[in-house]
N, CA, C and O atoms as a GROMACS GRO file, in nm:
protein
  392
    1UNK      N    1   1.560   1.846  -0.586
    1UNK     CA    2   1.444   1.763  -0.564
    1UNK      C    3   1.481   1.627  -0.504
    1UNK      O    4   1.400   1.566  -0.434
    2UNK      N    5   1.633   1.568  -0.539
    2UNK     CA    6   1.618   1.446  -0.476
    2UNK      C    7   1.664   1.416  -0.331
    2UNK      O    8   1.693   1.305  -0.286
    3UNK      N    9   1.666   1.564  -0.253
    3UNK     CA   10   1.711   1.589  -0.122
    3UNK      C   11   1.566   1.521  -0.030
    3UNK      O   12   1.561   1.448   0.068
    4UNK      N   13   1.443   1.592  -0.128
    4UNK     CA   14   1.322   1.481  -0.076
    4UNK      C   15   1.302   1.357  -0.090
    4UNK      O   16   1.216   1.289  -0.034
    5UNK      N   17   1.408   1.314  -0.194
    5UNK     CA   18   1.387   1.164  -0.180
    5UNK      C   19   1.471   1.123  -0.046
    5UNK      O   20   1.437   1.025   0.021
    6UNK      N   21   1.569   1.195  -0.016
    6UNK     CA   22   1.696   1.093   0.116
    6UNK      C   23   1.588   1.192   0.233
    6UNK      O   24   1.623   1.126   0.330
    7UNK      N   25   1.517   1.265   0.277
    7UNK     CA   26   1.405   1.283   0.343
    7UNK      C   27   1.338   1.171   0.315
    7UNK      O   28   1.396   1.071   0.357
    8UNK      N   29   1.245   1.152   0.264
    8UNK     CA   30   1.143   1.030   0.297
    8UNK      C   31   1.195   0.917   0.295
    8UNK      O   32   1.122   0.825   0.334
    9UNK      N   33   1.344   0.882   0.248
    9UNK     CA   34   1.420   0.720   0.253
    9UNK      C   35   1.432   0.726   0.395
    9UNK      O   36   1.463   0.615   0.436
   10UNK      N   37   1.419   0.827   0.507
   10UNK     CA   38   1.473   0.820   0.606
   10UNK      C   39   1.329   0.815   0.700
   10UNK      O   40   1.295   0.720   0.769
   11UNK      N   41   1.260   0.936   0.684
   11UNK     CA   42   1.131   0.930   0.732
   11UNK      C   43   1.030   0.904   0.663
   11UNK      O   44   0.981   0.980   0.580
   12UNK      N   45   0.990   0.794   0.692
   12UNK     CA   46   0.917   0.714   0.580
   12UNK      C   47   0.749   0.716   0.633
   12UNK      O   48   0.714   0.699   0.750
   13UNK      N   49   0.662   0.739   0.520
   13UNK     CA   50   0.512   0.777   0.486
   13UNK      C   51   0.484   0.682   0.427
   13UNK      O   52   0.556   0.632   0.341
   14UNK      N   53   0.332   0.620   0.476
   14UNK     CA   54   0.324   0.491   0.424
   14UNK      C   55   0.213   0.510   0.250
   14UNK      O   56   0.185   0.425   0.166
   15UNK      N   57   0.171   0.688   0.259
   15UNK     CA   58   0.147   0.730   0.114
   15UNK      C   59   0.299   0.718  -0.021
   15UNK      O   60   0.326   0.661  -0.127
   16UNK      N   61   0.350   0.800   0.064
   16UNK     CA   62   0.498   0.809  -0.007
   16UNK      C   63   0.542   0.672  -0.048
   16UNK      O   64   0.582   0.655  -0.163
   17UNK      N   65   0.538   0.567   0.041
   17UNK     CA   66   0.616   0.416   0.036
   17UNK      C   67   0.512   0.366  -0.072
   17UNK      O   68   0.543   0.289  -0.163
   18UNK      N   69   0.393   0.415  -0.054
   18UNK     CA   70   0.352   0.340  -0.154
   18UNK      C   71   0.397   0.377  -0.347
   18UNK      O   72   0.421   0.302  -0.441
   19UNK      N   73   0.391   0.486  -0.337
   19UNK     CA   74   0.405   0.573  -0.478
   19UNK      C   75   0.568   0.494  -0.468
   19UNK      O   76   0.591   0.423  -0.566
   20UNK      N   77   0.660   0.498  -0.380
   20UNK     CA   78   0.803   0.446  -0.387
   20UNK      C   79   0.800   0.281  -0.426
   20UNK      O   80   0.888   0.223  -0.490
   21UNK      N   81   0.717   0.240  -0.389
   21UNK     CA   82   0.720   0.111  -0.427
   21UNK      C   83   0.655   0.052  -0.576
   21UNK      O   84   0.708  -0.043  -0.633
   22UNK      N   85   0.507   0.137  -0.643
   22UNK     CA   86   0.521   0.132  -0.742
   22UNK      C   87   0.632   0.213  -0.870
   22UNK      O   88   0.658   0.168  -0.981
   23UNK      N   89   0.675   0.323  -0.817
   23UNK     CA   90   0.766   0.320  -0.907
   23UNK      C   91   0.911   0.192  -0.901
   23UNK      O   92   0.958   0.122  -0.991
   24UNK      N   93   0.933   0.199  -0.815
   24UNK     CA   94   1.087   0.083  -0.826
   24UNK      C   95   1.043  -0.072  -0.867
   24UNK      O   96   1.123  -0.166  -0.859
   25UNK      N   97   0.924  -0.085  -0.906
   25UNK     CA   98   0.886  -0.243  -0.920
   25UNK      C   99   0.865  -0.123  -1.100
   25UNK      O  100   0.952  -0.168  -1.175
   26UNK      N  101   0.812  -0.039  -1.154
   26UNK     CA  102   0.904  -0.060  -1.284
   26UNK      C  103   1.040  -0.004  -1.328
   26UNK      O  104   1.076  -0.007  -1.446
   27UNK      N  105   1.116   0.048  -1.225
   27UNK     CA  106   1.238   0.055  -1.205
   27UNK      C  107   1.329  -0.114  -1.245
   27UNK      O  108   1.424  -0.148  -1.316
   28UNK      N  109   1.253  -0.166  -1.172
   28UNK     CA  110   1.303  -0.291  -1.182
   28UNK      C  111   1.338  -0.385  -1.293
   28UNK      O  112   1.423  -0.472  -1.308
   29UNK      N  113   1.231  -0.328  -1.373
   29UNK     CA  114   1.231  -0.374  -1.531
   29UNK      C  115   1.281  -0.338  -1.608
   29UNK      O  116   1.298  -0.410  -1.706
   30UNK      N  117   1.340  -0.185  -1.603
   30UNK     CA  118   1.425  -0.116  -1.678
   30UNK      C  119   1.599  -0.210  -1.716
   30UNK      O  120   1.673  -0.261  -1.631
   31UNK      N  121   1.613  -0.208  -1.820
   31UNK     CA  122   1.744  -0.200  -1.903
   31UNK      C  123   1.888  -0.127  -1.831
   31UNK      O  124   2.006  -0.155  -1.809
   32UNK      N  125   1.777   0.002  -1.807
   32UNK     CA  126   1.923   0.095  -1.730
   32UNK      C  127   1.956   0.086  -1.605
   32UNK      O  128   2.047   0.153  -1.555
   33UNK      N  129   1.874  -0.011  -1.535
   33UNK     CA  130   1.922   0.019  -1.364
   33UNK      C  131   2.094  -0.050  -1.386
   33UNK      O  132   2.127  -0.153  -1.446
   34UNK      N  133   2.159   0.024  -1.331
   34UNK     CA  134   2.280  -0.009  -1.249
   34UNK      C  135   2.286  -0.125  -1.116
   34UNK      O  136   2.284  -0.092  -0.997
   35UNK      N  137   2.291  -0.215  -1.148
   35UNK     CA  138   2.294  -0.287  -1.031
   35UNK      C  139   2.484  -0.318  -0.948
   35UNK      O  140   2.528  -0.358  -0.841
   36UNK      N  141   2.526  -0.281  -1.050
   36UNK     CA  142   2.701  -0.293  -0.978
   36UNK      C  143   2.757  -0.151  -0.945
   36UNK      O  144   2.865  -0.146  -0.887
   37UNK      N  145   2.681  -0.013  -0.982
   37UNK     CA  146   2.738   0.108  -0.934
   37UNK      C  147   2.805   0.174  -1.014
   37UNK      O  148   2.845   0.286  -0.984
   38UNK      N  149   2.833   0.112  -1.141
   38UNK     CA  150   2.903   0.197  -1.230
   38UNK      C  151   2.902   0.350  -1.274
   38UNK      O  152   2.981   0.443  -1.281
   39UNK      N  153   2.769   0.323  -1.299
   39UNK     CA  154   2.715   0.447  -1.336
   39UNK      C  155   2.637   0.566  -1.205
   39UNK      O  156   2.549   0.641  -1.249
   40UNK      N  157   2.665   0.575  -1.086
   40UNK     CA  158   2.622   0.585  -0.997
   40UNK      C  159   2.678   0.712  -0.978
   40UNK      O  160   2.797   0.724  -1.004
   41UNK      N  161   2.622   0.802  -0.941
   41UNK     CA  162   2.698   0.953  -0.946
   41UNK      C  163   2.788   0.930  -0.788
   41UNK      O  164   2.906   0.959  -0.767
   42UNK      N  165   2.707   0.880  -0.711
   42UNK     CA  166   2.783   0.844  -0.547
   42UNK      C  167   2.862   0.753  -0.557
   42UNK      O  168   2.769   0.673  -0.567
   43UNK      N  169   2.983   0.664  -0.566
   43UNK     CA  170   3.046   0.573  -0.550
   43UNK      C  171   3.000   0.488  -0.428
   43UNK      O  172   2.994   0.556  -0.325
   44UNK      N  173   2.975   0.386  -0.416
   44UNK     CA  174   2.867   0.269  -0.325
   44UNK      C  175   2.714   0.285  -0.309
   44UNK      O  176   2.653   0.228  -0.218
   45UNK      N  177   2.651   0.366  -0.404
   45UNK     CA  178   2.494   0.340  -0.402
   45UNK      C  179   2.427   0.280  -0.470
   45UNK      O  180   2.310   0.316  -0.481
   46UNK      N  181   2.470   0.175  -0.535
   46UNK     CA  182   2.392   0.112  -0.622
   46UNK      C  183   2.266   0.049  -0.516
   46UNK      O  184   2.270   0.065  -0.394
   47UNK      N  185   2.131  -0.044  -0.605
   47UNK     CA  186   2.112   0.029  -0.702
   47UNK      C  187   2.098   0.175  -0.764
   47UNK      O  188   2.032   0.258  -0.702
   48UNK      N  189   2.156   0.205  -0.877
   48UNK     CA  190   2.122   0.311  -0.902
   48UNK      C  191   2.082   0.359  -1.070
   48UNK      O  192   2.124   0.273  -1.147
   49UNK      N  193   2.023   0.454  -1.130
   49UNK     CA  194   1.970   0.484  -1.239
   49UNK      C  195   2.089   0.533  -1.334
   49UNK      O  196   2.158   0.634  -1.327
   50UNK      N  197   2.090   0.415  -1.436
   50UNK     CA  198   2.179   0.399  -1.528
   50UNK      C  199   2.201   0.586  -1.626
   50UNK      O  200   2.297   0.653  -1.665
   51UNK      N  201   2.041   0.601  -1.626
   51UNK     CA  202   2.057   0.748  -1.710
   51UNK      C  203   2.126   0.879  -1.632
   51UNK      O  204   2.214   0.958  -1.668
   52UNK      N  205   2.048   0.868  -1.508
   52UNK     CA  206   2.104   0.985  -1.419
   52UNK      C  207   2.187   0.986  -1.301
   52UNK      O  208   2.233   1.087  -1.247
   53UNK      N  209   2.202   0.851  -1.260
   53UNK     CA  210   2.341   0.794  -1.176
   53UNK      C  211   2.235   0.823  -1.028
   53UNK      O  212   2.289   0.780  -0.926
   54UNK      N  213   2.113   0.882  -1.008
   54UNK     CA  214   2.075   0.846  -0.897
   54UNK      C  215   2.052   0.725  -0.827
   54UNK      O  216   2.023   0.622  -0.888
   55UNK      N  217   2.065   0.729  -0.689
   55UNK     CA  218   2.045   0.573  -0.594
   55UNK      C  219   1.875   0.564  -0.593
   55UNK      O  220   1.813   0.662  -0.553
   56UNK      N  221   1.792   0.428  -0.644
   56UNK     CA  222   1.748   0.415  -0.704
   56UNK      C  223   1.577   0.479  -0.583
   56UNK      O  224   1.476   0.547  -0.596
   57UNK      N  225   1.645   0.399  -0.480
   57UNK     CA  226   1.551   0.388  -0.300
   57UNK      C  227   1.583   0.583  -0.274
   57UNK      O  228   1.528   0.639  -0.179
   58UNK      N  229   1.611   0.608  -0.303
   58UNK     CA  230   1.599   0.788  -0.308
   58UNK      C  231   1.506   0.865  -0.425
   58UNK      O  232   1.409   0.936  -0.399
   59UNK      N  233   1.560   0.833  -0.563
   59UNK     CA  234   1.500   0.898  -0.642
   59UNK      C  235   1.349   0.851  -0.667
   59UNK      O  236   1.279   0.895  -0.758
   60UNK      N  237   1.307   0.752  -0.568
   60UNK     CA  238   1.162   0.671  -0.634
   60UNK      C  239   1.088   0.750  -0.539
   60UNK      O  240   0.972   0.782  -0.566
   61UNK      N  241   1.147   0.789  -0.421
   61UNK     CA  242   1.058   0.866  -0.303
   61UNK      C  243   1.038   0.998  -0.321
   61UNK      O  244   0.966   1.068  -0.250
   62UNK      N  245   1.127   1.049  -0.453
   62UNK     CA  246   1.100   1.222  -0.465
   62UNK      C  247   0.986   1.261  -0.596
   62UNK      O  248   0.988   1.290  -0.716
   63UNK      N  249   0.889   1.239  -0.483
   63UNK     CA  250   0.730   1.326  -0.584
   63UNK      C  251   0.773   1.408  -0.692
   63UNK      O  252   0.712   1.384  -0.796
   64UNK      N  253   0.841   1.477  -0.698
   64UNK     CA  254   0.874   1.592  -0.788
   64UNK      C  255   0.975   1.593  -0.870
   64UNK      O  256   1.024   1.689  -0.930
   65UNK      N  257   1.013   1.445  -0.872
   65UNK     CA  258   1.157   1.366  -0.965
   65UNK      C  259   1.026   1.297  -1.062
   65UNK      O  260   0.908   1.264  -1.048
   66UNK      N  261   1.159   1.300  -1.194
   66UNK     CA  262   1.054   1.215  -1.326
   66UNK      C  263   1.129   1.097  -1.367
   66UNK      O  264   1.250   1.097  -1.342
   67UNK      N  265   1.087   1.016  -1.415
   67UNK     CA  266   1.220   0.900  -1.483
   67UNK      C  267   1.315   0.953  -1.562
   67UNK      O  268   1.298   1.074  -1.579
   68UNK      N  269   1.399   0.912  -1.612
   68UNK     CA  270   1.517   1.019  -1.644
   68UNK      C  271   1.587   0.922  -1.802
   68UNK      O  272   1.694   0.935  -1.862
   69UNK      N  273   1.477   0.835  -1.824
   69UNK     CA  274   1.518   0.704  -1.927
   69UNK      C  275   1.500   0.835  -2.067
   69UNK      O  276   1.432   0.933  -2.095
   70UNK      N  277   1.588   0.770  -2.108
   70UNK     CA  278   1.667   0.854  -2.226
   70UNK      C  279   1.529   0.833  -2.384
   70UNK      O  280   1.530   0.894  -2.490
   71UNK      N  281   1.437   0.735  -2.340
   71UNK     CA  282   1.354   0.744  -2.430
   71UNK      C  283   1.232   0.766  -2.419
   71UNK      O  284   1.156   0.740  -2.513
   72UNK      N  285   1.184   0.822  -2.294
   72UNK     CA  286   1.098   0.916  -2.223
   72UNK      C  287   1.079   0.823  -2.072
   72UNK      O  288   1.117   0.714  -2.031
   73UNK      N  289   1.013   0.914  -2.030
   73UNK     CA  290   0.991   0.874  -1.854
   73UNK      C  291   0.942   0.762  -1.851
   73UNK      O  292   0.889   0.752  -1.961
   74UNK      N  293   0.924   0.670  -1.798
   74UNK     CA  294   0.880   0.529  -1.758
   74UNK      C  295   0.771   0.579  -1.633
   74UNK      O  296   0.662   0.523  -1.624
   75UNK      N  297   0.806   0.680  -1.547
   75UNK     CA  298   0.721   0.732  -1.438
   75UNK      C  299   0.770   0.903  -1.439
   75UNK      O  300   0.884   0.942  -1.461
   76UNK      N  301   0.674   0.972  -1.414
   76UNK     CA  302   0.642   1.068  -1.398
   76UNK      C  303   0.639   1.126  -1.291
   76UNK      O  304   0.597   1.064  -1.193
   77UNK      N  305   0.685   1.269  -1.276
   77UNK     CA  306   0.701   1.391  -1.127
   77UNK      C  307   0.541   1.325  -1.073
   77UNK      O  308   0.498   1.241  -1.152
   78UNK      N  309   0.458   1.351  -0.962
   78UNK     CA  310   0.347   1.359  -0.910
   78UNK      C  311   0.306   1.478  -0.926
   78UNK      O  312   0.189   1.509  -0.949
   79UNK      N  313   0.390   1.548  -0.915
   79UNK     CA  314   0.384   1.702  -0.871
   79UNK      C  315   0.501   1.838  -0.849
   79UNK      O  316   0.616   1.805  -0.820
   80UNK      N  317   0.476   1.960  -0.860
   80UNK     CA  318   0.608   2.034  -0.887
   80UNK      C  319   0.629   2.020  -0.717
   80UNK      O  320   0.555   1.972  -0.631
   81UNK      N  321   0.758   2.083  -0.708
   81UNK     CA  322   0.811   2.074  -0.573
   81UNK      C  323   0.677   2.215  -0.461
   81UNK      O  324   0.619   2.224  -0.353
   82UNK      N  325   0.693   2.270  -0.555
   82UNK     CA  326   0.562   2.413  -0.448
   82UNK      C  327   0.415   2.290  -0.389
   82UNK      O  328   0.355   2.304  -0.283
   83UNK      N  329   0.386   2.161  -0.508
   83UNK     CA  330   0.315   2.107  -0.485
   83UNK      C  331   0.333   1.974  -0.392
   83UNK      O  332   0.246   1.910  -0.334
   84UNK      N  333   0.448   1.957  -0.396
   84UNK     CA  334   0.486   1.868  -0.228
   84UNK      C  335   0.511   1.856  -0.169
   84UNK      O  336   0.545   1.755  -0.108
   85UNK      N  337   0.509   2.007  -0.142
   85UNK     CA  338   0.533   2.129  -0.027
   85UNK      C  339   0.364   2.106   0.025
   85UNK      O  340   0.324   2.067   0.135
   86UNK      N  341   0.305   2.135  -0.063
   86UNK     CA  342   0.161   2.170  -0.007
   86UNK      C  343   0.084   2.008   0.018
   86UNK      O  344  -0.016   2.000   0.090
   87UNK      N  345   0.140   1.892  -0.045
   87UNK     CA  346   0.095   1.815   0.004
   87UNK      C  347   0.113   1.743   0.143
   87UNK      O  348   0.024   1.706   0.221
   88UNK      N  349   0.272   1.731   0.157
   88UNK     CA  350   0.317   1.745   0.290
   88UNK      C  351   0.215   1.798   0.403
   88UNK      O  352   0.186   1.748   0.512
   89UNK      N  353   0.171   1.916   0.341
   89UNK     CA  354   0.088   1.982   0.444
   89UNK      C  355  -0.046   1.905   0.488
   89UNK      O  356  -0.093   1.885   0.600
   90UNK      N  357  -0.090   1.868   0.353
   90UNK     CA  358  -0.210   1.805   0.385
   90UNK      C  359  -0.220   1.683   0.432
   90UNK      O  360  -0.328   1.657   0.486
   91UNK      N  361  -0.110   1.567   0.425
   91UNK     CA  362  -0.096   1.480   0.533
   91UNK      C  363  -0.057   1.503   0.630
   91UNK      O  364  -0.041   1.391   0.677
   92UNK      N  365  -0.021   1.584   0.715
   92UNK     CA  366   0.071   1.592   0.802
   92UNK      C  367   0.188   1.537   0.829
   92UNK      O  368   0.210   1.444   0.907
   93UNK      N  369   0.283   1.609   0.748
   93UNK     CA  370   0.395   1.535   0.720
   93UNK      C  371   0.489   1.650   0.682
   93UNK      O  372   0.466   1.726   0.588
   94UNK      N  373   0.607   1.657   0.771
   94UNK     CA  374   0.676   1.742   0.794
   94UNK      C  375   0.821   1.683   0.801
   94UNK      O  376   0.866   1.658   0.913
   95UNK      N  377   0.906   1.656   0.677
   95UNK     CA  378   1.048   1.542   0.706
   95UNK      C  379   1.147   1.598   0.744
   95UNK      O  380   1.255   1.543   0.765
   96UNK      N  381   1.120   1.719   0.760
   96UNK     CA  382   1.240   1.803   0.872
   96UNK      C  383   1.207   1.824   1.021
   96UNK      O  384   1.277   1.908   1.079
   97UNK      N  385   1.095   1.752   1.106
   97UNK     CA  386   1.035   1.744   1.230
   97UNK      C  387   1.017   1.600   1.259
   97UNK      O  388   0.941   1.561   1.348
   98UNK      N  389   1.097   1.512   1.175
   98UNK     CA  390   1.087   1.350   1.219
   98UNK      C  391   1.168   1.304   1.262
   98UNK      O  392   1.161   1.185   1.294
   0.00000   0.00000   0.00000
């Protein structure tokens, strides 16, 4: 699922940017963000998510990613992946044709 987030970090939807931008403003507030990389499953992506080591500008853009905070989600999937498949469709939005 977070292959759609480095898809839309790259081809960017100004629906998507928006849902990306409210999640990382409470990303922001979180305890666990990684801001030096430690915990970063990639070595140089910080920021990144202290619980699941994702880079933070990836995992906020994948609809079908949940918060991953160890004392429940802070933000929530939008939708299963079959479902942002089908939304894709309905904006016209295709991140393998951009």
């Amino acid at each position: 699922m977070i292959i759609e987030g480095f898809k839309n970090y790259i081809f960017r939807h100004p629906e998507i940017e928006r849902e990306a931008f409210n999640r990382l403003s409470i990303c922001s507030e979180c305890e666990l963000v990684d801001q030096e990389g430690s915990k970063c499953l990639m070595p140089g992506t910080a920021p990144c998510c202290g619980a699941c080591g994702c880079k933070l500008a990836l995992k906020v853009r994948s609809l079908a990613s949940d918060c991953a905070h160890p004392d429940g989600p802070r933000w929530t999937a939008k939708m299963t992946q079959e479902e942002q498949d089908n939304y894709y469709k309905k904006i016209n939005y295709d991140p393998d044709q951009d």
